[in-house]
């Protein structure tokens, strides 16, 4: 008897599941200020959301050495932790309708995962804050993988869930997510409410882009 194939939907976090841009921008600005550098414009900061921190700093400060990039990445983490400890973090709400989409996909037999440039600690905190940790069978972060668009974290999610690339959908808001999905052989589904424009998602290989959160249901699990 043929076993049913495992269906896996893997989500990016920042800009896809949660709206976290305010905290990201402030933490980045404080890291640059600590290094006595002029912070980049917030539009530039939003462009690098989804990358691992060192790679993000390389883009924000091209031409500087690796030592400075790693120092800025470390100071970003410290700034974020200090904001959390002081209660200064702004709310990082789930985008409207995301909780319902996750519940419906799970009811329809989809396994769920996350692949994000956040740290293990940061991801655990945000999922717990919204009471959705148990929704996910695999959590892949920048702590254990190279930065997107390298497919390592998505490949690890597929293996951990017992799925295949052909039965996996990667849902994200950046061109990095779309390129990662393509490199892993999975479907690439963009979302229009995040950090990269629709045309960038399409150019990076998106099979489709959800204009609104409810659109994800028929795009991830076409009837």
mmCIF file of N, CA and C in Angstrom, residues 67-126:
data_model
loop_
_atom_site.group_PDB
_atom_site.id
_atom_site.type_symbol
_atom_site.label_atom_id
_atom_site.label_comp_id
_atom_site.label_asym_id
_atom_site.label_seq_id
_atom_site.Cartn_x
_atom_site.Cartn_y
_atom_site.Cartn_z
ATOM 1 N N UNK A 67 35.890 41.856 10.433
ATOM 2 C CA UNK A 67 35.873 42.113 11.879
ATOM 3 C C UNK A 67 34.763 43.104 12.228
ATOM 4 N N UNK A 68 34.649 44.170 11.441
ATOM 5 C CA UNK A 68 33.608 45.167 11.712
ATOM 6 C C UNK A 68 32.223 44.571 11.472
ATOM 7 N N UNK A 69 32.061 43.804 10.406
ATOM 8 C CA UNK A 69 30.759 43.200 10.138
ATOM 9 C C UNK A 69 30.323 42.295 11.290
ATOM 10 N N UNK A 70 31.249 41.500 11.790
ATOM 11 C CA UNK A 70 30.912 40.595 12.889
ATOM 12 C C UNK A 70 30.666 41.356 14.189
ATOM 13 N N UNK A 71 31.389 42.447 14.384
ATOM 14 C CA UNK A 71 31.170 43.276 15.572
ATOM 15 C C UNK A 71 29.785 43.921 15.531
ATOM 16 N N UNK A 72 29.394 44.425 14.372
ATOM 17 C CA UNK A 72 28.065 45.022 14.232
ATOM 18 C C UNK A 72 26.975 43.979 14.447
ATOM 19 N N UNK A 73 27.195 42.768 13.922
ATOM 20 C CA UNK A 73 26.212 41.696 14.119
ATOM 21 C C UNK A 73 26.062 41.374 15.599
ATOM 22 N N UNK A 74 27.181 41.311 16.304
ATOM 23 C CA UNK A 74 27.135 41.025 17.741
ATOM 24 C C UNK A 74 26.441 42.151 18.502
ATOM 25 N N UNK A 75 26.737 43.396 18.133
ATOM 26 C CA UNK A 75 26.113 44.533 18.807
ATOM 27 C C UNK A 75 24.617 44.611 18.506
ATOM 28 N N UNK A 76 24.219 44.179 17.313
ATOM 29 C CA UNK A 76 22.789 44.107 16.997
ATOM 30 C C UNK A 76 22.103 43.143 17.962
ATOM 31 N N UNK A 77 22.686 41.958 18.141
ATOM 32 C CA UNK A 77 22.101 40.981 19.062
ATOM 33 C C UNK A 77 22.016 41.545 20.472
ATOM 34 N N UNK A 78 23.086 42.213 20.894
ATOM 35 C CA UNK A 78 23.095 42.783 22.248
ATOM 36 C C UNK A 78 22.025 43.852 22.406
ATOM 37 N N UNK A 79 21.861 44.676 21.385
ATOM 38 C CA UNK A 79 20.842 45.729 21.439
ATOM 39 C C UNK A 79 19.446 45.118 21.521
ATOM 40 N N UNK A 80 19.220 44.072 20.740
ATOM 41 C CA UNK A 80 17.907 43.426 20.745
ATOM 42 C C UNK A 80 17.628 42.802 22.112
ATOM 43 N N UNK A 81 18.625 42.113 22.682
ATOM 44 C CA UNK A 81 18.440 41.486 23.993
ATOM 45 C C UNK A 81 18.183 42.545 25.063
ATOM 46 N N UNK A 82 18.899 43.676 24.981
ATOM 47 C CA UNK A 82 18.704 44.752 25.961
ATOM 48 C C UNK A 82 17.307 45.345 25.842
ATOM 49 N N UNK A 83 16.822 45.494 24.624
ATOM 50 C CA UNK A 83 15.464 46.014 24.420
ATOM 51 C C UNK A 83 14.429 45.061 24.997
ATOM 52 N N UNK A 84 14.667 43.762 24.824
ATOM 53 C CA UNK A 84 13.731 42.782 25.380
ATOM 54 C C UNK A 84 13.766 42.820 26.914
ATOM 55 N N UNK A 85 14.964 42.871 27.491
ATOM 56 C CA UNK A 85 15.098 42.854 28.954
ATOM 57 C C UNK A 85 14.467 44.085 29.593
ATOM 58 N N UNK A 86 14.530 45.222 28.892
ATOM 59 C CA UNK A 86 14.003 46.469 29.451
ATOM 60 C C UNK A 86 12.514 46.659 29.175
ATOM 61 N N UNK A 87 11.937 45.748 28.405
ATOM 62 C CA UNK A 87 10.538 45.898 28.034
ATOM 63 C C UNK A 87 10.309 46.930 26.956
ATOM 64 N N UNK A 88 11.387 47.299 26.264
ATOM 65 C CA UNK A 88 11.314 48.357 25.264
ATOM 66 C C UNK A 88 10.865 47.850 23.898
ATOM 67 N N UNK A 89 10.903 46.544 23.689
ATOM 68 C CA UNK A 89 10.530 46.012 22.380
ATOM 69 C C UNK A 89 9.100 46.400 22.021
ATOM 70 N N UNK A 90 8.937 46.868 20.795
ATOM 71 C CA UNK A 90 7.587 47.120 20.302
ATOM 72 C C UNK A 90 6.894 45.785 20.057
ATOM 73 N N UNK A 91 5.581 45.808 20.019
ATOM 74 C CA UNK A 91 4.840 44.588 19.711
ATOM 75 C C UNK A 91 5.263 44.062 18.338
ATOM 76 N N UNK A 92 5.355 42.739 18.248
ATOM 77 C CA UNK A 92 5.634 42.089 16.974
ATOM 78 C C UNK A 92 4.431 41.203 16.649
ATOM 79 N N UNK A 93 3.350 41.817 16.184
ATOM 80 C CA UNK A 93 2.104 41.071 16.004
ATOM 81 C C UNK A 93 2.163 40.110 14.825
ATOM 82 N N UNK A 94 1.414 39.016 14.942
ATOM 83 C CA UNK A 94 1.160 38.200 13.770
ATOM 84 C C UNK A 94 0.364 39.038 12.784
ATOM 85 N N UNK A 95 0.668 38.893 11.506
ATOM 86 C CA UNK A 95 -0.166 39.565 10.513
ATOM 87 C C UNK A 95 -1.583 38.989 10.601
ATOM 88 N N UNK A 96 -2.561 39.842 10.411
ATOM 89 C CA UNK A 96 -3.953 39.422 10.532
ATOM 90 C C UNK A 96 -4.241 38.223 9.638
ATOM 91 N N UNK A 97 -4.807 37.183 10.234
ATOM 92 C CA UNK A 97 -5.194 35.995 9.485
ATOM 93 C C UNK A 97 -4.170 34.877 9.480
ATOM 94 N N UNK A 98 -2.941 35.155 9.918
ATOM 95 C CA UNK A 98 -1.897 34.123 9.893
ATOM 96 C C UNK A 98 -2.246 32.953 10.803
ATOM 97 N N UNK A 99 -2.733 33.225 12.000
ATOM 98 C CA UNK A 99 -3.073 32.134 12.924
ATOM 99 C C UNK A 99 -4.117 31.212 12.302
ATOM 100 N N UNK A 100 -5.089 31.796 11.612
ATOM 101 C CA UNK A 100 -6.149 30.997 10.988
ATOM 102 C C UNK A 100 -5.595 30.174 9.819
ATOM 103 N N UNK A 101 -4.683 30.748 9.048
ATOM 104 C CA UNK A 101 -4.066 30.014 7.939
ATOM 105 C C UNK A 101 -3.287 28.812 8.467
ATOM 106 N N UNK A 102 -2.503 29.008 9.520
ATOM 107 C CA UNK A 102 -1.737 27.907 10.096
ATOM 108 C C UNK A 102 -2.668 26.800 10.583
ATOM 109 N N UNK A 103 -3.750 27.183 11.248
ATOM 110 C CA UNK A 103 -4.695 26.189 11.771
ATOM 111 C C UNK A 103 -5.352 25.410 10.639
ATOM 112 N N UNK A 104 -5.741 26.103 9.584
ATOM 113 C CA UNK A 104 -6.413 25.431 8.463
ATOM 114 C C UNK A 104 -5.471 24.477 7.739
ATOM 115 N N UNK A 105 -4.237 24.909 7.505
ATOM 116 C CA UNK A 105 -3.275 24.023 6.851
ATOM 117 C C UNK A 105 -3.029 22.770 7.690
ATOM 118 N N UNK A 106 -2.893 22.948 8.999
ATOM 119 C CA UNK A 106 -2.672 21.788 9.878
ATOM 120 C C UNK A 106 -3.868 20.842 9.823
ATOM 121 N N UNK A 107 -5.065 21.398 9.828
ATOM 122 C CA UNK A 107 -6.272 20.566 9.749
ATOM 123 C C UNK A 107 -6.351 19.805 8.433
ATOM 124 N N UNK A 108 -5.774 20.398 7.383
ATOM 125 C CA UNK A 108 -5.788 19.768 6.063
ATOM 126 C C UNK A 108 -4.630 18.789 5.861
ATOM 127 N N UNK A 109 -3.889 18.520 6.920
ATOM 128 C CA UNK A 109 -2.834 17.511 6.859
ATOM 129 C C UNK A 109 -1.457 18.014 6.489
ATOM 130 N N UNK A 110 -1.275 19.329 6.476
ATOM 131 C CA UNK A 110 0.043 19.878 6.190
ATOM 132 C C UNK A 110 0.892 19.911 7.452
ATOM 133 N N UNK A 111 2.142 19.501 7.344
ATOM 134 C CA UNK A 111 3.114 19.743 8.401
ATOM 135 C C UNK A 111 3.667 21.145 8.181
ATOM 136 N N UNK A 112 4.028 21.827 9.276
ATOM 137 C CA UNK A 112 4.452 23.218 9.207
ATOM 138 C C UNK A 112 5.858 23.389 9.761
ATOM 139 N N UNK A 113 6.600 24.303 9.170
ATOM 140 C CA UNK A 113 7.947 24.590 9.637
ATOM 141 C C UNK A 113 8.269 26.062 9.493
ATOM 142 N N UNK A 114 9.415 26.457 10.045
ATOM 143 C CA UNK A 114 9.921 27.821 9.917
ATOM 144 C C UNK A 114 11.380 27.750 9.472
ATOM 145 N N UNK A 115 11.743 28.623 8.538
ATOM 146 C CA UNK A 115 13.137 28.797 8.123
ATOM 147 C C UNK A 115 13.409 30.293 8.122
ATOM 148 N N UNK A 116 14.272 30.746 9.019
ATOM 149 C CA UNK A 116 14.404 32.178 9.271
ATOM 150 C C UNK A 116 15.844 32.591 9.546
ATOM 151 N N UNK A 117 16.132 33.846 9.268
ATOM 152 C CA UNK A 117 17.415 34.413 9.622
ATOM 153 C C UNK A 117 17.518 34.788 11.083
ATOM 154 N N UNK A 118 16.445 34.619 11.863
ATOM 155 C CA UNK A 118 16.495 34.879 13.296
ATOM 156 C C UNK A 118 17.357 33.830 13.996
ATOM 157 N N UNK A 119 17.697 34.098 15.225
ATOM 158 C CA UNK A 119 18.397 33.121 16.060
ATOM 159 C C UNK A 119 17.389 32.136 16.651
ATOM 160 N N UNK A 120 17.902 31.024 17.186
ATOM 161 C CA UNK A 120 17.034 30.087 17.890
ATOM 162 C C UNK A 120 16.265 30.801 19.001
ATOM 163 N N UNK A 121 16.988 31.602 19.763
ATOM 164 C CA UNK A 121 16.380 32.288 20.908
ATOM 165 C C UNK A 121 15.292 33.258 20.446
ATOM 166 N N UNK A 122 15.601 34.044 19.409
ATOM 167 C CA UNK A 122 14.628 35.018 18.931
ATOM 168 C C UNK A 122 13.383 34.365 18.377
ATOM 169 N N UNK A 123 13.572 33.272 17.626
ATOM 170 C CA UNK A 123 12.413 32.582 17.071
ATOM 171 C C UNK A 123 11.579 31.945 18.169
ATOM 172 N N UNK A 124 12.237 31.283 19.118
ATOM 173 C CA UNK A 124 11.503 30.645 20.215
ATOM 174 C C UNK A 124 10.669 31.674 20.974
ATOM 175 N N UNK A 125 11.241 32.855 21.185
ATOM 176 C CA UNK A 125 10.526 33.899 21.932
ATOM 177 C C UNK A 125 9.267 34.344 21.192
ATOM 178 N N UNK A 126 9.403 34.609 19.901
ATOM 179 C CA UNK A 126 8.255 35.154 19.170
ATOM 180 C C UNK A 126 7.158 34.114 18.995
#
